[in-house]
PDB file of C-alpha atoms in Angstrom:
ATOM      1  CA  UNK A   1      28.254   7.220 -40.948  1.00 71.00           C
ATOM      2  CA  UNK A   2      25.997   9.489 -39.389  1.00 85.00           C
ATOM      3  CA  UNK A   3      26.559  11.273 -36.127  1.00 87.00           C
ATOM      4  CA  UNK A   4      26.256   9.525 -33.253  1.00 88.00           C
ATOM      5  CA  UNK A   5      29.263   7.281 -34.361  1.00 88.00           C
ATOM      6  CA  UNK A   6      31.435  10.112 -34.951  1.00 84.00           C
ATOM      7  CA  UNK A   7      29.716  11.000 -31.389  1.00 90.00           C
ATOM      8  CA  UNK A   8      30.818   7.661 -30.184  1.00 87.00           C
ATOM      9  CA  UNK A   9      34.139   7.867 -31.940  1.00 88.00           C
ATOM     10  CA  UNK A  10      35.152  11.512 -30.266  1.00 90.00           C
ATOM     11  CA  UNK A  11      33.966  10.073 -26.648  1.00 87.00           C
ATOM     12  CA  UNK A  12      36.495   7.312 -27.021  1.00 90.00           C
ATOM     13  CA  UNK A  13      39.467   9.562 -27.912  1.00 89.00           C
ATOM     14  CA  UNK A  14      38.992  11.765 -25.410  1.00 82.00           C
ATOM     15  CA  UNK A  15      38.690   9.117 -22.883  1.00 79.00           C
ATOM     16  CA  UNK A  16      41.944   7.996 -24.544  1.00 81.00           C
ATOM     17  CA  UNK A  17      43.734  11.280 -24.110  1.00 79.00           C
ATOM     18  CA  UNK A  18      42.422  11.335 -20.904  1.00 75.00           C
ATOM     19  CA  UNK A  19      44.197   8.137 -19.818  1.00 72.00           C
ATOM     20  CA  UNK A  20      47.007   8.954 -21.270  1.00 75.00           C
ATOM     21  CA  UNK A  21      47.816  12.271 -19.384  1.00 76.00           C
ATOM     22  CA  UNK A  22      46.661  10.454 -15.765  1.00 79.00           C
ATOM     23  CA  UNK A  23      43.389  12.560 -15.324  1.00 74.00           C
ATOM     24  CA  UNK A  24      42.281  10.107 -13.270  1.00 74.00           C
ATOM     25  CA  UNK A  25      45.340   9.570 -11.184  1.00 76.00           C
ATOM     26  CA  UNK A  26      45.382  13.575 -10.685  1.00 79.00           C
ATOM     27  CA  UNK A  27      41.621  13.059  -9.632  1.00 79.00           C
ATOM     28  CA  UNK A  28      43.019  10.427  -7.548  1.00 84.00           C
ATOM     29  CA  UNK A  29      45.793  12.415  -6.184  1.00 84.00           C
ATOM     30  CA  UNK A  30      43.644  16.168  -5.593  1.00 87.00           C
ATOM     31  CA  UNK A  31      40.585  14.051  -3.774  1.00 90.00           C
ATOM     32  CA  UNK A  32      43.438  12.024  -1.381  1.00 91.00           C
ATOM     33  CA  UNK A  33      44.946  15.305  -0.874  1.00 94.00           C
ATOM     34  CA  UNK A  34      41.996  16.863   0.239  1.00 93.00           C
ATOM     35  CA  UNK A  35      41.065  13.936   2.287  1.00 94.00           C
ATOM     36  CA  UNK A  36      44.552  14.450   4.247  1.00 95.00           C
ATOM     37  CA  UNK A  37      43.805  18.074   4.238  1.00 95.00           C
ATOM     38  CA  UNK A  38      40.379  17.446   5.927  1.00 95.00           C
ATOM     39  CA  UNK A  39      41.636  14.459   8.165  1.00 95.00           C
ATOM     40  CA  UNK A  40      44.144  16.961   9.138  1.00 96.00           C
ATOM     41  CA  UNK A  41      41.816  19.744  10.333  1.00 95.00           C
ATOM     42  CA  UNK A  42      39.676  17.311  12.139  1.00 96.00           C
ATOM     43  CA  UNK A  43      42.545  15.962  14.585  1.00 96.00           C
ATOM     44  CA  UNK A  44      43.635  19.772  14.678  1.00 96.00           C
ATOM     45  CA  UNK A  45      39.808  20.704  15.636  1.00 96.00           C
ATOM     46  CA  UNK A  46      40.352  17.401  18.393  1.00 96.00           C
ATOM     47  CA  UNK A  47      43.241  18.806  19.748  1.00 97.00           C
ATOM     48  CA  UNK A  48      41.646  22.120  19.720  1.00 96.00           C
ATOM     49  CA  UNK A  49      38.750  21.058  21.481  1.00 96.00           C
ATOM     50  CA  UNK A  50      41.044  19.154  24.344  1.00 96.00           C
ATOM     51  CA  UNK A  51      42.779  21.866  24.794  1.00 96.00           C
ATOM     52  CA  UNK A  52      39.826  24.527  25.392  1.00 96.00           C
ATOM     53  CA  UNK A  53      38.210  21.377  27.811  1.00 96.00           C
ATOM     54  CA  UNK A  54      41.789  21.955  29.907  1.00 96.00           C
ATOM     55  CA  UNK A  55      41.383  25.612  30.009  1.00 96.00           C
ATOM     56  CA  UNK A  56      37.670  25.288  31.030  1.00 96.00           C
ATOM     57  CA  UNK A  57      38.617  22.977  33.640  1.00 96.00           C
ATOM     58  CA  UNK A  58      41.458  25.437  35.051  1.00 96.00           C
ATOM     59  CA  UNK A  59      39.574  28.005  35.033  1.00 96.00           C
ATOM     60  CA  UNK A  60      36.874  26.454  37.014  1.00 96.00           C
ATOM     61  CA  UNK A  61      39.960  24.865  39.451  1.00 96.00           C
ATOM     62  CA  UNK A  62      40.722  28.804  39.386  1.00 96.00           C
ATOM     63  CA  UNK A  63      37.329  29.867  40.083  1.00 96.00           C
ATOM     64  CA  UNK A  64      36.985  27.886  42.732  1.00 96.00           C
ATOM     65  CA  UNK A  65      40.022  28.317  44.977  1.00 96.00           C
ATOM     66  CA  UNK A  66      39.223  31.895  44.143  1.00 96.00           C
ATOM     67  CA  UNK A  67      35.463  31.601  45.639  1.00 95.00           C
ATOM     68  CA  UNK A  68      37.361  29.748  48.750  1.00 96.00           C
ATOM     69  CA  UNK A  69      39.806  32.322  49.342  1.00 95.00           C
ATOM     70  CA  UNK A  70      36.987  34.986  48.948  1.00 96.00           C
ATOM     71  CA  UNK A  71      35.179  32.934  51.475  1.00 95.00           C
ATOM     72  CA  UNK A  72      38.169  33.330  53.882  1.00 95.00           C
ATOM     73  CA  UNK A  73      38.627  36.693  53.230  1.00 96.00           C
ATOM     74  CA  UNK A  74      35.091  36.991  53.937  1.00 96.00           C
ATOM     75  CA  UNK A  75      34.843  35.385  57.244  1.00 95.00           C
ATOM     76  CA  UNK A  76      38.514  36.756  58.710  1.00 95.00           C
ATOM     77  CA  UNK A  77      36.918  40.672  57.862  1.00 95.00           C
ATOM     78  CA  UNK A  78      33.894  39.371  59.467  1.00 95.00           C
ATOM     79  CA  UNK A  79      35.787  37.645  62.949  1.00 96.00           C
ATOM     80  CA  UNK A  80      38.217  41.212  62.630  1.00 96.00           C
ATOM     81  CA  UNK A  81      34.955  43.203  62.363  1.00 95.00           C
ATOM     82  CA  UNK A  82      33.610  41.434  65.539  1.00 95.00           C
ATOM     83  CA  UNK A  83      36.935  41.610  67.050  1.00 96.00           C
ATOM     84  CA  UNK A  84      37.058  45.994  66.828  1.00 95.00           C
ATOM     85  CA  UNK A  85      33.314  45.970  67.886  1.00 95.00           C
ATOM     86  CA  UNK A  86      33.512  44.138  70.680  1.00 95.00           C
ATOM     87  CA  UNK A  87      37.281  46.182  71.460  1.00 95.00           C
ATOM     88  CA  UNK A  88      35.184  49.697  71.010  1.00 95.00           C
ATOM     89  CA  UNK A  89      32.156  48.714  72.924  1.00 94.00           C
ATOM     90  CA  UNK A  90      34.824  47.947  75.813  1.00 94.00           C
ATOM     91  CA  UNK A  91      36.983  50.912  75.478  1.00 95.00           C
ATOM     92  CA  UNK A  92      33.492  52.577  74.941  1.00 94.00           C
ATOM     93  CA  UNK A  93      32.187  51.372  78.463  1.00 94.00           C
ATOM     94  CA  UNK A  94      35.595  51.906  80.065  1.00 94.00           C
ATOM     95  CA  UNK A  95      35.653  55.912  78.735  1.00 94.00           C
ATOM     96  CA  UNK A  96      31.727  55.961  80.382  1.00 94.00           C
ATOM     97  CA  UNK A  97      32.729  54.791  83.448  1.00 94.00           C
ATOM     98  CA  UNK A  98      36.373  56.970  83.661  1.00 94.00           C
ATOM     99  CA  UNK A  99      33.571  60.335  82.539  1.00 94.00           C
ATOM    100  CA  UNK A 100      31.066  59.214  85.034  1.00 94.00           C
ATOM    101  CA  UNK A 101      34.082  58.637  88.201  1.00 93.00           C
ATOM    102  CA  UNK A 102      35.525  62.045  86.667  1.00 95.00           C
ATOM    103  CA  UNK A 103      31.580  63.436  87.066  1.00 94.00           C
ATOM    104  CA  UNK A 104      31.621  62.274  90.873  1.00 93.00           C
ATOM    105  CA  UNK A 105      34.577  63.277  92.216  1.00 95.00           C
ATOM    106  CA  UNK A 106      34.048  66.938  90.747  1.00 94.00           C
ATOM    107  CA  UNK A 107      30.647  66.876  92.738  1.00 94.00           C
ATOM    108  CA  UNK A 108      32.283  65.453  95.719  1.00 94.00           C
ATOM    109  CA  UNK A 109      34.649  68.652  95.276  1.00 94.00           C
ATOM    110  CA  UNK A 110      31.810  70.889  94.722  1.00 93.00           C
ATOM    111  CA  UNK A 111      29.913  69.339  97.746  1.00 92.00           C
ATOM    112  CA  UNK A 112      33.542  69.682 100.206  1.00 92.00           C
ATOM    113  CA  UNK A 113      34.051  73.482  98.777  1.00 90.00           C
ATOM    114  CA  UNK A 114      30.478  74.031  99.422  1.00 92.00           C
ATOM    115  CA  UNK A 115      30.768  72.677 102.674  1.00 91.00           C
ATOM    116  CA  UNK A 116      33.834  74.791 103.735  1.00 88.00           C
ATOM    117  CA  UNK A 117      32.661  77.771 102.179  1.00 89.00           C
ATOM    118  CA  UNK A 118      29.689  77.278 104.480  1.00 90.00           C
ATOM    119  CA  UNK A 119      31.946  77.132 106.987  1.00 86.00           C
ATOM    120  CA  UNK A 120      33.839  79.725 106.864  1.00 85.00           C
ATOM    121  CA  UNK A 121      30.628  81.516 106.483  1.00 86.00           C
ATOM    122  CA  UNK A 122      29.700  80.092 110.015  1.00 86.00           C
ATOM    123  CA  UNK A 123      33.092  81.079 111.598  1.00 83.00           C
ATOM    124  CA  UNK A 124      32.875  84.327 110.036  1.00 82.00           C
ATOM    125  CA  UNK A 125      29.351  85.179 111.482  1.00 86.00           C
ATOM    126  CA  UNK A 126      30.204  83.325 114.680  1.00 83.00           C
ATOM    127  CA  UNK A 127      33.970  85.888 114.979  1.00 80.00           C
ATOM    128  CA  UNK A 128      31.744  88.633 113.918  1.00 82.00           C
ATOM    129  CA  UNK A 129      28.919  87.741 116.525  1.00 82.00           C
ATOM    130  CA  UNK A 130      31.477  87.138 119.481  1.00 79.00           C
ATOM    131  CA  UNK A 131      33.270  90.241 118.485  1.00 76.00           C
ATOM    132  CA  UNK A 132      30.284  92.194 119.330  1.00 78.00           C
ATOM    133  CA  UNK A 133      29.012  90.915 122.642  1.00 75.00           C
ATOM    134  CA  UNK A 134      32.668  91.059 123.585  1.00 71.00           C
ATOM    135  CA  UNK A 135      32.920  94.943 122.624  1.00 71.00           C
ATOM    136  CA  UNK A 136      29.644  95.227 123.843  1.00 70.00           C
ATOM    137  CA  UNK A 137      30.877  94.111 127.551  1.00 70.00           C
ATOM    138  CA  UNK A 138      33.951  94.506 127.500  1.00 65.00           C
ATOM    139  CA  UNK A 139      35.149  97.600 129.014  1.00 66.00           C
ATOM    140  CA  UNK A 140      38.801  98.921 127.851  1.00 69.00           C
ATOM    141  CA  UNK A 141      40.712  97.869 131.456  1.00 69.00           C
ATOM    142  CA  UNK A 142      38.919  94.175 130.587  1.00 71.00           C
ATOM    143  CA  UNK A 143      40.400  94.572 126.695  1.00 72.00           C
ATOM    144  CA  UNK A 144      44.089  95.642 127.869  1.00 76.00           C
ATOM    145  CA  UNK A 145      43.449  92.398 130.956  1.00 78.00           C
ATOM    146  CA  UNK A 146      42.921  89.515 128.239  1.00 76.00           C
ATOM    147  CA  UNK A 147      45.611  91.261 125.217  1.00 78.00           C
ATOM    148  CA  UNK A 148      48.092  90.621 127.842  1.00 81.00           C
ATOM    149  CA  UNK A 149      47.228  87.443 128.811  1.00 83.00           C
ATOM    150  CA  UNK A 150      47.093  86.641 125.421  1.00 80.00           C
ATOM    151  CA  UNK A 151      50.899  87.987 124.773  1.00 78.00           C
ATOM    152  CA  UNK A 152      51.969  86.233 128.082  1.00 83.00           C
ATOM    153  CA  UNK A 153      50.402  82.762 126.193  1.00 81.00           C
ATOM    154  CA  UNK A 154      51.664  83.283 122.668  1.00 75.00           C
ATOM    155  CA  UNK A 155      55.320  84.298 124.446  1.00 76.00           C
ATOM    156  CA  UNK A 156      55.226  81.051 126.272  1.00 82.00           C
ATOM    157  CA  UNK A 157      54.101  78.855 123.214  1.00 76.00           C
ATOM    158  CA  UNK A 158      56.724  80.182 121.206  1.00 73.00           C
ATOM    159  CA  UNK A 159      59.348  79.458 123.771  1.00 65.00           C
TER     160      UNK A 159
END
């Protein structure tokens, strides 16, 4: 008997012993169990993966209606915008024209005090001027003549 049967011989028990305890049904059992286990993670990545595809498509939903209420935004500060320019080019030209009617009447005043204090100059000069040809021919009897007449006319006006 030489080796290789005793070889042969050892090979067979151990198969044997191996059969006997259910090696191959624990084989069996670990490789089905970690077909379950990977089975298991693969509907898990599925569901996973469905579930980020939802979230992507809210969030681009969300982007969206965000990009058309920034759009909105946009275009009601824009139509306000136009709105307060055109309101202070208006109350702009309105305060011009109120300055500018201000800026003419003051000259009208200036031009009517100007005029009367022209005036006044005149009847100054002219009471000045008349008071000296009248004292210049005017005797006193002709002075005392025209203060009475002009009592005898104020009396009668104020009666």
């Amino acid at each position: 008997m030489d080796a290789s049967f005793w070889a042969l011989v050892g090979l067979i028990i151990f198969l044997g012993i191996m059969a006997y305890i259910k090696v191959p049904a624990m084989i069996a059992g670990a490789l089905d169990k970690r077909a379950d286990q990977i089975r298991n993670e693969l509907e898990q990545a599925k569901k996973l993966r469905e579930e980020a595809q939802q979230l992507l498509a809210e969030y681009q939903r969300k982007r969206k209606e965000a990009e058309a209420e920034a759009a909105s935004i946009l275009s009601a500060a824009e139509k306000e915008a136009a709105i307060l320019r055109e309101e202070a080019k208006a109350k702009t030209e309105e305060y011009v024209s109120r300055r500018t009617a201000m800026a003419e009447q003051k000259i009208q005043q200036a031009e009517a005090d100007a005029i009367n204090e022209v005036r006044a100059s005149a009847v100054d000069l002219a009471v000045a001027a008349a008071q000296k040809l009248i004292g210049d021919k005017v005797d006193s009897k002709a002075n005392n003549a025209l203060f009475k007449a002009s009592l005898d006319d104020l009396k009668t006006r104020l009666n």
